[in-house]
């Protein structure tokens, strides 16, 4: 059995399973007005951030999630210039978006400033682009931000949130999607982390329904591995104001930056839905 002092464990009570990561030490723990944040140093994954008992990022494997939350949507949109990241306080998505030279401005709207301050301390690599002149970091409620924003004011909205409970719950409903649709310009795309295809199939199906009901004409999900999240397999769901068929393959092939996971073939393959997901979506 695992010695509790040496392992961080996230238990998935509804799915009769758990994930353990061997840790060297707990480096930090605090309760913010929004949530409990813990930072660990691990044996193999580098630093680990945990929020309310749920794994968020490690040095070792965050590239999978952050590349797949950003590059597929940025190479699907015909000409993305302005991007909002809702949540994303560790700044990993922000950093990937800023790799795109044609992007002119990125606003990150994170409700809990402590996530970003701790990321700056413990995950400096993820925060390496925080001072890019195109980046703006706000610490306010993303739901309110979208409500207050002008219509037709953004090309891409990336919702990089925690699970759909607690502070993130209001990011998964029709009212929020309607506001996003209103803020997006004509070719605009919303992309949102949408949990595990295996454990949360119903959530993915209900997101598709709710996005459609909110008025988005095209919706599709993409899939990628993520060891530290429940089931080790994760997804993101895109909702387009226009169609989502415009993969700018040549631009993706000629991307002027390095990636560890994303490439043209991964992009195409990621959108292939397994049979049980197709069924759940019909
Ligand atoms: N956002 C998705 C976290 C969901 C993890 N869920 C869990 N461990 N139960 C992560 C933020 C990365 N920028």
Coordinates of C-alpha atoms and ligand atoms in Angstrom, one line a residue:
X1 CA 0.0 0.0 0.0
X2 CA 1.0 3.6 -0.5
X3 CA 2.6 5.5 2.4
X4 CA 0.4 8.5 2.8
X5 CA 3.3 10.9 3.5
X6 CA 5.0 10.1 0.2
X7 CA 2.1 10.2 -2.1
X8 CA -0.5 12.8 -3.1
X9 CA -3.7 11.0 -4.0
X10 CA -6.8 12.4 -5.8
X11 CA -9.7 10.0 -5.3
X12 CA -12.6 9.8 -7.8
X13 CA -15.3 8.4 -5.6
X14 CA -17.9 8.2 -8.4
X15 CA -15.5 6.2 -10.6
X16 CA -14.0 3.8 -8.0
X17 CA -10.5 4.9 -8.7
X18 CA -7.7 7.3 -7.7
X19 CA -4.5 8.7 -8.9
X20 CA -1.3 8.9 -6.8
X21 CA 1.8 10.9 -7.5
X22 CA 4.9 10.3 -5.4
X23 CA 5.9 13.5 -3.7
X24 CA 9.1 14.8 -2.1
X25 CA 7.5 17.6 -0.1
X26 CA 4.6 19.9 0.2
X27 CA 5.9 23.3 -0.6
X28 CA 2.8 25.4 0.1
X29 CA -0.8 25.3 1.2
X30 CA -3.3 28.1 1.5
X31 CA -7.0 28.8 1.6
X32 CA -7.9 31.7 -0.7
X33 CA -11.3 33.4 -0.7
X34 CA -12.2 31.0 -3.5
X35 CA -10.4 27.6 -3.0
X36 CA -7.6 25.7 -1.3
X37 CA -4.4 25.7 -3.3
X38 CA -1.5 23.3 -2.6
X39 CA 1.9 23.0 -4.2
X40 CA 4.0 19.9 -4.1
X41 CA 7.5 18.9 -5.2
X42 CA 7.2 15.5 -6.8
X43 CA 9.7 12.7 -7.5
X44 CA 9.0 12.5 -11.2
X45 CA 6.5 15.2 -12.3
X46 CA 8.4 18.3 -11.1
X47 CA 6.1 20.7 -9.3
X48 CA 2.4 19.9 -8.9
X49 CA -0.4 22.4 -8.3
X50 CA -3.6 21.1 -6.6
X51 CA -6.8 23.1 -6.2
X52 CA -9.5 21.8 -3.8
X53 CA -7.9 18.4 -3.9
X54 CA -7.9 18.2 -7.7
X55 CA -4.7 18.0 -9.8
X56 CA -4.2 21.1 -12.0
X57 CA -0.7 21.2 -13.5
X58 CA 2.6 19.5 -13.3
X59 CA 5.8 20.6 -14.9
X60 CA 6.1 17.2 -16.6
X61 CA 2.8 16.9 -18.4
X62 CA 1.0 20.3 -18.6
X63 CA 2.2 20.7 -22.2
X64 CA -0.4 18.2 -23.4
X65 CA -3.3 20.2 -22.0
X66 CA -2.0 23.7 -22.7
X67 CA -1.0 23.0 -26.3
X68 CA -4.4 21.3 -27.1
X69 CA -6.4 24.0 -25.4
X70 CA -4.8 26.6 -27.7
X71 CA -3.2 25.6 -31.0
X72 CA -6.1 23.6 -32.5
X73 CA -8.5 26.5 -31.9
X74 CA -6.0 29.1 -33.1
X75 CA -5.4 27.2 -36.3
X76 CA -9.1 26.6 -36.8
X77 CA -10.0 30.3 -36.7
X78 CA -9.3 32.0 -40.0
X79 CA -7.5 35.0 -38.5
X80 CA -7.4 35.2 -34.7
X81 CA -6.2 38.6 -33.4
X82 CA -7.8 38.9 -30.0
X83 CA -8.1 36.1 -27.4
X84 CA -9.6 35.9 -23.9
X85 CA -8.5 33.2 -21.5
X86 CA -11.2 32.7 -18.8
X87 CA -9.5 31.1 -15.8
X88 CA -6.1 29.7 -16.8
X89 CA -4.5 31.4 -13.8
X90 CA -1.3 29.3 -14.0
X91 CA -0.7 31.1 -17.3
X92 CA 0.1 28.0 -19.3
X93 CA -2.6 28.6 -21.9
X94 CA -1.6 32.3 -22.1
X95 CA 1.9 31.4 -22.9
X96 CA 0.9 29.1 -25.7
X97 CA -1.5 31.7 -27.2
X98 CA 1.3 34.3 -27.2
X99 CA 3.5 32.0 -29.4
X100 CA 1.2 33.0 -32.3
X101 CA 2.8 36.1 -33.9
X102 CA -0.5 37.2 -35.4
X103 CA -2.3 37.4 -32.1
X104 CA -2.5 41.1 -31.1
X105 CA -4.0 40.9 -27.6
X106 CA -4.7 38.3 -25.0
X107 CA -6.7 39.1 -21.9
X108 CA -6.5 36.5 -19.1
X109 CA -9.4 36.8 -16.7
X110 CA -8.7 34.7 -13.6
X111 CA -10.9 35.0 -10.5
X112 CA -8.3 34.0 -8.0
X113 CA -5.1 36.1 -8.1
X114 CA -3.3 33.7 -5.8
X115 CA -3.3 31.0 -8.5
X116 CA -1.2 33.3 -10.7
X117 CA 1.0 34.6 -7.9
X118 CA 1.8 31.0 -6.9
X119 CA 2.4 30.0 -10.5
X120 CA 4.9 32.8 -10.8
X121 CA 6.8 31.4 -7.8
X122 CA 6.5 27.7 -8.5
X123 CA 5.9 27.5 -12.3
X124 CA 8.1 30.3 -13.7
X125 CA 8.2 28.5 -17.1
X126 CA 4.5 28.8 -17.5
X127 CA 4.6 32.5 -16.6
X128 CA 7.5 33.3 -18.9
X129 CA 5.4 35.4 -21.2
X130 CA 3.3 37.2 -18.6
X131 CA 5.1 40.5 -19.4
X132 CA 4.6 40.2 -23.2
X133 CA 3.2 43.7 -24.3
X134 CA 0.2 41.9 -25.8
X135 CA -0.9 40.3 -22.6
X136 CA -3.2 41.7 -19.9
X137 CA -3.8 39.9 -16.7
X138 CA -7.1 40.6 -14.8
X139 CA -8.2 39.2 -11.5
X140 CA -12.0 39.4 -11.7
X141 CA -14.9 37.1 -12.3
X142 CA -14.9 35.8 -15.9
X143 CA -18.7 35.5 -16.0
X144 CA -19.1 39.1 -15.2
X145 CA -16.4 40.1 -17.7
X146 CA -18.2 38.4 -20.5
X147 CA -21.5 39.9 -19.4
X148 CA -20.0 43.4 -19.4
X149 CA -18.0 43.1 -22.7
X150 CA -19.2 44.6 -25.9
X151 CA -20.7 42.5 -28.6
X152 CA -18.4 41.4 -31.5
X153 CA -15.3 42.2 -29.5
X154 CA -13.2 39.0 -29.5
X155 CA -12.1 36.2 -31.9
X156 CA -11.4 33.4 -29.5
X157 CA -12.6 32.7 -25.9
X158 CA -10.6 29.9 -24.2
X159 CA -12.3 28.6 -21.0
X160 CA -9.4 27.0 -19.0
X161 CA -11.2 26.2 -15.7
X162 CA -11.4 23.7 -12.9
X163 CA -14.1 21.0 -12.9
X164 CA -17.7 22.2 -13.3
X165 CA -18.2 22.5 -9.5
X166 CA -17.4 25.4 -7.2
X167 CA -16.1 28.6 -8.8
X168 CA -16.2 27.1 -12.3
X169 CA -19.8 25.9 -12.2
X170 CA -21.2 29.0 -13.8
X171 CA -18.9 28.6 -16.8
X172 CA -20.9 25.5 -18.1
X173 CA -24.4 26.9 -18.6
X174 CA -26.5 28.3 -21.4
X175 CA -26.5 31.9 -20.0
X176 CA -22.7 32.0 -20.1
X177 CA -22.5 30.5 -23.6
X178 CA -25.0 33.1 -24.8
X179 CA -22.9 35.9 -23.5
X180 CA -19.8 34.3 -25.2
X181 CA -21.7 34.0 -28.5
X182 CA -22.6 37.7 -28.2
X183 CA -19.0 38.8 -27.6
X184 CA -17.5 36.7 -30.4
X185 CA -16.9 38.2 -33.8
X186 CA -18.5 36.5 -36.9
X187 CA -15.8 33.7 -37.2
X188 CA -15.4 33.5 -33.4
X189 CA -14.8 30.3 -31.5
X190 CA -15.3 29.4 -27.9
X191 CA -13.2 26.5 -26.6
X192 CA -13.7 25.0 -23.2
X193 CA -12.0 22.2 -21.3
X194 CA -14.6 19.4 -21.1
X195 CA -13.3 16.8 -18.7
X196 CA -12.8 13.1 -19.4
X197 CA -14.4 11.3 -22.4
X198 CA -14.5 8.1 -20.4
X199 CA -15.7 9.4 -17.0
X200 CA -17.7 12.4 -18.1
X201 CA -19.3 11.4 -21.3
X202 CA -22.6 12.8 -20.2
X203 CA -21.1 16.2 -19.4
X204 CA -19.6 16.4 -22.9
X205 CA -23.0 15.4 -24.4
X206 CA -24.8 18.0 -22.3
X207 CA -22.2 20.7 -23.2
X208 CA -22.9 20.1 -26.9
X209 CA -26.6 20.4 -26.3
X210 CA -26.3 23.5 -24.2
X211 CA -23.9 25.2 -26.6
X212 CA -26.3 24.4 -29.5
X213 CA -29.3 25.7 -27.4
X214 CA -27.3 28.9 -26.7
X215 CA -27.2 29.5 -30.5
X216 CA -23.8 28.1 -31.6
X217 CA -24.3 26.5 -35.1
X218 CA -21.2 24.2 -34.9
X219 CA -19.8 22.3 -32.1
X220 CA -17.1 19.6 -31.9
X221 CA -14.8 18.0 -29.3
X222 CA -11.1 17.1 -29.4
X223 CA -9.3 14.5 -27.3
X224 CA -5.9 14.1 -25.9
X225 CA -4.0 12.2 -23.1
X226 CA -3.5 13.9 -19.8
X227 CA -2.0 11.5 -17.2
X228 CA -2.8 13.6 -14.1
X229 CA -6.5 14.1 -14.8
X230 CA -9.2 11.6 -14.0
X231 CA -8.9 8.5 -16.4
X232 CA -5.8 9.9 -18.0
X233 CA -7.7 11.0 -21.0
X234 CA -9.2 14.5 -21.5
X235 CA -11.1 16.7 -23.9
X236 CA -11.9 20.2 -25.0
X237 CA -15.0 21.3 -26.8
X238 CA -15.2 24.0 -29.4
X239 CA -18.3 26.0 -30.3
X240 CA -18.1 28.1 -33.5
X241 CA -20.1 31.1 -34.5
X242 CA -19.4 30.0 -38.1
X243 CA -18.3 26.6 -39.1
X244 CA -15.3 24.8 -37.6
X245 CA -14.0 23.2 -40.8
X246 CA -11.3 25.8 -41.6
X247 CA -8.1 24.1 -40.4
X248 CA -5.2 26.4 -41.5
X249 CA -3.0 23.4 -42.1
X250 CA -0.2 25.2 -43.9
X251 CA 0.1 27.8 -41.2
X252 CA 0.1 25.0 -38.6
X253 CA 2.8 23.2 -40.6
X254 CA 4.9 26.3 -40.8
X255 CA 4.3 27.4 -37.1
X256 CA 7.2 29.5 -36.0
X257 CA 7.5 28.0 -32.5
X258 CA 8.3 24.6 -31.0
X259 CA 5.6 22.3 -29.6
X260 CA 6.0 19.0 -27.7
X261 CA 2.7 17.4 -28.6
X262 CA 0.8 19.5 -31.2
X263 CA 1.4 19.0 -34.9
X264 CA -0.7 18.8 -38.0
X265 CA -1.4 15.1 -37.8
X266 CA -2.2 15.4 -34.0
X267 CA -4.6 18.2 -34.9
X268 CA -6.5 16.1 -37.4
X269 CA -6.5 13.0 -35.2
X270 CA -7.6 14.8 -32.1
X271 CA -11.0 15.6 -33.6
X272 CA -11.8 12.0 -34.4
X273 CA -14.5 10.9 -31.9
X274 CA -14.6 7.3 -30.6
X275 CA -17.7 5.3 -31.3
X276 CA -19.3 5.7 -27.8
X277 CA -18.8 9.5 -27.9
X278 CA -20.4 9.7 -31.4
X279 CA -23.3 7.7 -30.0
X280 CA -23.6 9.9 -26.9
X281 CA -23.7 13.0 -29.2
X282 CA -26.5 11.8 -31.4
Ligands
LIG1 N1 -7.9 22.8 -15.8 C1 -8.5 21.5 -15.8 C2 -8.5 20.9 -14.5 C3 -9.4 19.7 -14.3 C4 -8.7 18.7 -13.5 N2 -9.7 17.9 -12.8 C5 -9.3 17.1 -11.8 N3 -8.0 16.9 -11.5 N4 -10.2 16.4 -11.1 C6 -6.5 22.8 -15.4 C7 -5.9 24.2 -15.5 C8 -4.7 24.2 -16.3 N5 -4.4 25.5 -16.8

